Tab-separated table of C-alpha atoms in Angstrom:
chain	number	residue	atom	x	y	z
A	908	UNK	CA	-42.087	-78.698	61.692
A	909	UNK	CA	-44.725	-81.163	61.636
A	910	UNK	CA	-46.149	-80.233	65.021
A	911	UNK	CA	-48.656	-83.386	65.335
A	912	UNK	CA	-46.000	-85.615	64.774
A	913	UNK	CA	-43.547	-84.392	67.421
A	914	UNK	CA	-46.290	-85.067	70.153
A	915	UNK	CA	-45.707	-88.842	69.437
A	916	UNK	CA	-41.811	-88.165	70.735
A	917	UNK	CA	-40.763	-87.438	74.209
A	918	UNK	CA	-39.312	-84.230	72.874
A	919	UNK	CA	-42.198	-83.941	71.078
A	920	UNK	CA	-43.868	-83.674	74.171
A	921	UNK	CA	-41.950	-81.289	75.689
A	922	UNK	CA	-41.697	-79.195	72.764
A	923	UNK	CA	-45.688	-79.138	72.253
A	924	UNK	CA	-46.329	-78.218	76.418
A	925	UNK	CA	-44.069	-75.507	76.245
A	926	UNK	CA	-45.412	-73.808	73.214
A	927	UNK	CA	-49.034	-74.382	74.360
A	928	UNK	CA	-47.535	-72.449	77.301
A	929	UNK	CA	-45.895	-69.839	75.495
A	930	UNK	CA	-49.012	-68.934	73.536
A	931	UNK	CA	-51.520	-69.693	76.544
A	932	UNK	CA	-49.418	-66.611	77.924
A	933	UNK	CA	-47.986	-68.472	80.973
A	934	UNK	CA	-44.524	-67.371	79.701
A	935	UNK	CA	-44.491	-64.107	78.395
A	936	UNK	CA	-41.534	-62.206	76.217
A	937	UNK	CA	-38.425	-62.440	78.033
A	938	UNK	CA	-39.415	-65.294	80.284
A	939	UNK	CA	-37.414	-67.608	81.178
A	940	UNK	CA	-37.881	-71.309	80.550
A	941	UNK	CA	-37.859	-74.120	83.155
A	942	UNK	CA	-34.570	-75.300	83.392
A	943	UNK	CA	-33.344	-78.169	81.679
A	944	UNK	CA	-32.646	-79.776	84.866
A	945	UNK	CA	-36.572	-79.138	85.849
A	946	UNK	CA	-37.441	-80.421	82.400
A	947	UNK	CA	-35.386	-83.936	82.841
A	948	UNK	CA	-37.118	-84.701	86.041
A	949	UNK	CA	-40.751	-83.279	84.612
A	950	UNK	CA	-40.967	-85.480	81.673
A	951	UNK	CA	-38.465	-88.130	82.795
A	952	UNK	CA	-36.325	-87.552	79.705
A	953	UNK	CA	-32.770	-87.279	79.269
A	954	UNK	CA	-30.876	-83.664	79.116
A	955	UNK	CA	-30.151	-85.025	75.205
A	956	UNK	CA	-33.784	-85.426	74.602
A	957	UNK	CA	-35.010	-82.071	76.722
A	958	UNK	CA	-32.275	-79.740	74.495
A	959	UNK	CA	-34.706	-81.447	71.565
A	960	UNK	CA	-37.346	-80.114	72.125
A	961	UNK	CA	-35.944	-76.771	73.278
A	962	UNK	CA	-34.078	-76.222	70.134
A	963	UNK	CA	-37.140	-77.292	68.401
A	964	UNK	CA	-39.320	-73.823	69.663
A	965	UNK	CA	-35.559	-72.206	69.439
A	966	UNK	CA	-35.640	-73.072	65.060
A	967	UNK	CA	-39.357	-71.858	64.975
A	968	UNK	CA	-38.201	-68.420	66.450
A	969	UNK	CA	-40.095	-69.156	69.761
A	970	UNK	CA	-36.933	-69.104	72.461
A	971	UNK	CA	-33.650	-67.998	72.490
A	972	UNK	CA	-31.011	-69.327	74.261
A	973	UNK	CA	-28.509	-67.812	76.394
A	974	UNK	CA	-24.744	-69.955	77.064
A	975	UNK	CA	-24.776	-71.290	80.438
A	976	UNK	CA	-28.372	-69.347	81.860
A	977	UNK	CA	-31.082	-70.831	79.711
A	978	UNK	CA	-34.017	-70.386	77.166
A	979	UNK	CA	-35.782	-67.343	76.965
A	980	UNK	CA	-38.870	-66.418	75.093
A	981	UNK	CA	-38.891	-64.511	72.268
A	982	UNK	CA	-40.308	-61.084	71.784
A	983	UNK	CA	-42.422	-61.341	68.051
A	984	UNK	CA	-41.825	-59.100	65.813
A	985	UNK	CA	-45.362	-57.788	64.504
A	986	UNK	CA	-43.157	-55.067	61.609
A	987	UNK	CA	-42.181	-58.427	59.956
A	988	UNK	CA	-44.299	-60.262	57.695
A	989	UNK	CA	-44.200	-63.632	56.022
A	990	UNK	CA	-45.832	-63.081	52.091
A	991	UNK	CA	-47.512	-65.009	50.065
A	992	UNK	CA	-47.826	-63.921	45.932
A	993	UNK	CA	-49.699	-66.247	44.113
A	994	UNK	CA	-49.167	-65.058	40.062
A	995	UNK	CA	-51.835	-66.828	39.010
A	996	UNK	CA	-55.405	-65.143	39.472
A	997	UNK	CA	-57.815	-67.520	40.968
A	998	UNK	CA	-61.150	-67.701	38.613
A	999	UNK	CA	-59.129	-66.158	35.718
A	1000	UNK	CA	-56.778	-67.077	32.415
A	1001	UNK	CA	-53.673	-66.529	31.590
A	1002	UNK	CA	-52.125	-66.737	28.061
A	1003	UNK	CA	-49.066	-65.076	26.632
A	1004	UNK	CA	-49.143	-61.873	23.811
A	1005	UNK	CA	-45.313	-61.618	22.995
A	1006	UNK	CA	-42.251	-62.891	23.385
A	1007	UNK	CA	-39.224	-61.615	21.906
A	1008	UNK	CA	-35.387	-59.736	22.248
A	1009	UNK	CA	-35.029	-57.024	23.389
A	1010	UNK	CA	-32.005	-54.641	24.350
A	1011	UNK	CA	-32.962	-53.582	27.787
A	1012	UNK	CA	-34.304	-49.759	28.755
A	1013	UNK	CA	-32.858	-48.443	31.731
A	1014	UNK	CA	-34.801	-49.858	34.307
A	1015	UNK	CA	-34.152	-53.006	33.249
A	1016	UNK	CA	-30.606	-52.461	33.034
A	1017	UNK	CA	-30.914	-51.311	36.426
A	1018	UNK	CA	-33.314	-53.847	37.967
A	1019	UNK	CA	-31.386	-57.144	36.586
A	1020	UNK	CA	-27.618	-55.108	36.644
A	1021	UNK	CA	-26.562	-55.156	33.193
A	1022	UNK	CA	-25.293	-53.561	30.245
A	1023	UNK	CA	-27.514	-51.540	27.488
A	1024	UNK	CA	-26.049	-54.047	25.274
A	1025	UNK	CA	-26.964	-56.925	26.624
A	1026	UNK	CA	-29.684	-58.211	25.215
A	1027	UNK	CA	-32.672	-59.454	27.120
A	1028	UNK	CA	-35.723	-61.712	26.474
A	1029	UNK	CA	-39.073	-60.053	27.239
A	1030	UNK	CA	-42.365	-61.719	28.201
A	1031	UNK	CA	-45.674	-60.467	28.607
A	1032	UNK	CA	-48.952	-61.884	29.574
A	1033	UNK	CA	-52.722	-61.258	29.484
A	1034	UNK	CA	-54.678	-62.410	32.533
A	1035	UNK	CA	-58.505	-62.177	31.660
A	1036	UNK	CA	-61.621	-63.045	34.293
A	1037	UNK	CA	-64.102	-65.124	33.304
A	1038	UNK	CA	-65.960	-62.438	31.428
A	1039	UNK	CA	-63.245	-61.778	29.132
A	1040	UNK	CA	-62.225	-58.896	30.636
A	1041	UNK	CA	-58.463	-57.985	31.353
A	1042	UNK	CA	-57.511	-57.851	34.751
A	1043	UNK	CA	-53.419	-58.305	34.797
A	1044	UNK	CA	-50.514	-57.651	32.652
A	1045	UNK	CA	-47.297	-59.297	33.010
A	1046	UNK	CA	-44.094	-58.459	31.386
A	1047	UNK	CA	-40.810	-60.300	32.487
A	1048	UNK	CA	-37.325	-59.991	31.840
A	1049	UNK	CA	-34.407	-62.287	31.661
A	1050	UNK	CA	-30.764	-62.105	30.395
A	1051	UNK	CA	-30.328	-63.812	27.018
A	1052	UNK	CA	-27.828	-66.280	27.287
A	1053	UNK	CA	-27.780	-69.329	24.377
A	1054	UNK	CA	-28.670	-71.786	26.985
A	1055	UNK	CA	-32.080	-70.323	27.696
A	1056	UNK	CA	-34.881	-71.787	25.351
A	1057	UNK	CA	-35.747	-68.632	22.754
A	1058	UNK	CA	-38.240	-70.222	20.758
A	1059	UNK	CA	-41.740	-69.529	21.717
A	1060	UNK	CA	-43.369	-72.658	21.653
A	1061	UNK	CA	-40.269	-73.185	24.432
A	1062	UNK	CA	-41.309	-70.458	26.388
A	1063	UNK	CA	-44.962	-70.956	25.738
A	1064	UNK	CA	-46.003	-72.606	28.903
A	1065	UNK	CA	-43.148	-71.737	31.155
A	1066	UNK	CA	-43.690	-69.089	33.950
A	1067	UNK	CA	-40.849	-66.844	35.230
A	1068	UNK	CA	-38.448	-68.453	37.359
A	1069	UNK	CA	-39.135	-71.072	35.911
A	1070	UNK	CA	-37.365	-70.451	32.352
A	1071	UNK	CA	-34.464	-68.914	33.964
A	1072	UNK	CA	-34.466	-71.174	37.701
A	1073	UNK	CA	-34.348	-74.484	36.136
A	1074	UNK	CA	-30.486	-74.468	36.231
A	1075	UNK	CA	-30.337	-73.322	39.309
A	1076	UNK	CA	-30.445	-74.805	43.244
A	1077	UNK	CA	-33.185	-74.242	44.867
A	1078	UNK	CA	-31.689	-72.897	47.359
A	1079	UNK	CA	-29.113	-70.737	45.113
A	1080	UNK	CA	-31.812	-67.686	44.640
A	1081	UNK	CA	-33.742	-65.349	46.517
A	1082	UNK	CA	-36.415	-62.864	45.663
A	1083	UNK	CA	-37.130	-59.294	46.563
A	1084	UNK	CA	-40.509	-57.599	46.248
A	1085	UNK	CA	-41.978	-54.484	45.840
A	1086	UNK	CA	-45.844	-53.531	45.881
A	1087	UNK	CA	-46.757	-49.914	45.220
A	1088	UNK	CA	-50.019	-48.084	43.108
A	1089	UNK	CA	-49.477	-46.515	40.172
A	1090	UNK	CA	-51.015	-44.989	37.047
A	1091	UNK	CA	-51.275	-47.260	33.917
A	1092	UNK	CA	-48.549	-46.010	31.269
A	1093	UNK	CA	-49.956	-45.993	27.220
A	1094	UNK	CA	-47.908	-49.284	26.885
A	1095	UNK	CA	-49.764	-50.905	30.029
A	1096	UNK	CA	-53.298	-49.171	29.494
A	1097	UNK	CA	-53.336	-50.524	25.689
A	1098	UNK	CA	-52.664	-53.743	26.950
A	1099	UNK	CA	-55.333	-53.617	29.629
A	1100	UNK	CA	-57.759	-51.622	27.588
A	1101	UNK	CA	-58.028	-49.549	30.474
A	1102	UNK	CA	-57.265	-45.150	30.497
A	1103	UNK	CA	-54.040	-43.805	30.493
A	1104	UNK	CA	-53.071	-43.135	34.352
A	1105	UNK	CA	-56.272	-45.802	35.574
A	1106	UNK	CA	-54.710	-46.928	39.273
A	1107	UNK	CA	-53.591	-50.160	39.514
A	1108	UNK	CA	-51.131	-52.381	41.607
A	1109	UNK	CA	-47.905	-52.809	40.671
A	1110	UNK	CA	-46.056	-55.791	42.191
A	1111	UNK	CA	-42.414	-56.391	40.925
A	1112	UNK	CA	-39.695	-58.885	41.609
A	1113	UNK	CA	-36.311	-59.389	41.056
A	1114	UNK	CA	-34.506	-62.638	41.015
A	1115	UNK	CA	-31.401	-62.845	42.427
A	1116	UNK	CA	-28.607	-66.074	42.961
A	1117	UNK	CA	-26.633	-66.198	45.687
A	1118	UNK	CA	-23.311	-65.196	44.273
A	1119	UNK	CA	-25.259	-61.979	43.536
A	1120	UNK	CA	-26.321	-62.400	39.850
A	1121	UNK	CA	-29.679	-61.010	39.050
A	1122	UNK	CA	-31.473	-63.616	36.912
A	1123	UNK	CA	-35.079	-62.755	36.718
A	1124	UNK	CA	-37.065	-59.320	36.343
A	1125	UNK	CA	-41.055	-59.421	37.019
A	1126	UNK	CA	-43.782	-56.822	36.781
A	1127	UNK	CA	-47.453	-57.069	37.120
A	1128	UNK	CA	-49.666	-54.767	36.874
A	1129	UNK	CA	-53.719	-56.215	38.113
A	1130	UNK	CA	-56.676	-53.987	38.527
A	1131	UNK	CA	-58.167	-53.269	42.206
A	1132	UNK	CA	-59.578	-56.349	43.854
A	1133	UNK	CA	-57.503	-59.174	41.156
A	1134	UNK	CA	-53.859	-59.162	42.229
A	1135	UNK	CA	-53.071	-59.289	45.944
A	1136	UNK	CA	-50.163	-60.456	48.490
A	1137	UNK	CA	-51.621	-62.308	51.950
A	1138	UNK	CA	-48.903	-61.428	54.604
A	1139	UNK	CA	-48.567	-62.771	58.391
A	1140	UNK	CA	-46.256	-61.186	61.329
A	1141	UNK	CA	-45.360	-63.074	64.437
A	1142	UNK	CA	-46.099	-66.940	64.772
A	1143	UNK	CA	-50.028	-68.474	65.241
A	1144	UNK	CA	-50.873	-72.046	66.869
């Protein structure tokens, strides 16, 4: 919502005082909201305009309503965190070191649901800091179907959804991750130039459509203090 243009509207207003109020800690959790009747008269709006602003704070996960009693506030959840994974490394370079077909291992199979004949197309990346040093190694995985580009000046500058997402609604896939440490493997530590079993974070993802097809498999693996996720629980003003 773009909160300093709903002040400019009457249930902008309304919207705006109430969550001031709400975070000020005049209404706590479970609280219950002036009524929409009180509102009317207050701001000398209609009961159209009032239920505006109310289910305005209601969509940001502020209120809830009740049929028939009212708006309540909401009790945040602080277990529940918005992420944010940036792939690319901020001060360092990304270029690609292979790209090829592949029939998939097991985990691959497992992560994007297919058969160990179905034949995948494998990515991997180098991420180096300014110093020339490598700090990430990305390998991705998508189904090979004749529509996807498989040439590698195709693939060259595309980054993973994007090869695979480009037919597809935005709003048609969803993501799942997964963060964990773990020790580098002889594939991963040759690519890093780092010892077999060096810690590192591992963040993967799995692309998913909405019908249920997997579409997309990610893995990177950064050293300590490169690759990160920023998270936030609960809301902020």
């Amino acid at each position: 919502m773009e909160r300093h243009a709903e002040r400019t509207t009457v249930y902008g207003a309304i919207y705006s005082k109430l969550r001031s109020q709400i975070f000020s800690g005049k209404f706590h959790p479970g609280d219950m909201l002036p009524s929409e009747k009180q509102l009317c008269r207050e701001f000398g709006a209609s009961r159209e305009t009032v239920r505006k602003g109310l289910k305005a704070l209601e969509q940001e996960g502020l209120v809830f309503s009740r049929p028939k009693i009212g708006y309540f506030v909401q009790t945040p959840n602080h277990s529940d965190f918005t992420l944010t994974f940036t792939e690319n490394l901020e001060g360092c370079t990304t270029h690609y070191s292979d790209i090829h077909g592949i029939l998939p291992d097991e985990t691959v199979q497992q992560k994007l649901e297919i058969s160990a004949s179905q034949k995948v197309i494998e990515l991997s990346q180098i991420t180096r800091n300014a110093r020339g040093e490598t700090v990430a190694y990305d390998i991705k995985y998508v189904p090979y179907e004749r529509a996807y580009p498989s040439v590698e000046s195709e693939l060259r500058f595309a980054v993973l959804p994007d090869i695979t997402l480009a037919k597809v609604d935005s709003f048609d896939f969803y993501a799942s991750i997964e963060v964990r440490a773990v020790g580098a493997t002889e594939r991963v530590s040759q690519a890093m130039q780092c010892a077999v079993g060096e810690p590192l974070l591992l963040i993967e993802r799995v692309f998913v459509r909405q019908d249920g097809k997997r579409i997309g498999y990610s893995l990177q693996y950064s050293r300590g203090g490169f690759g990160k996720l920023q998270g936030m629980s609960g809301h902020h003003r």
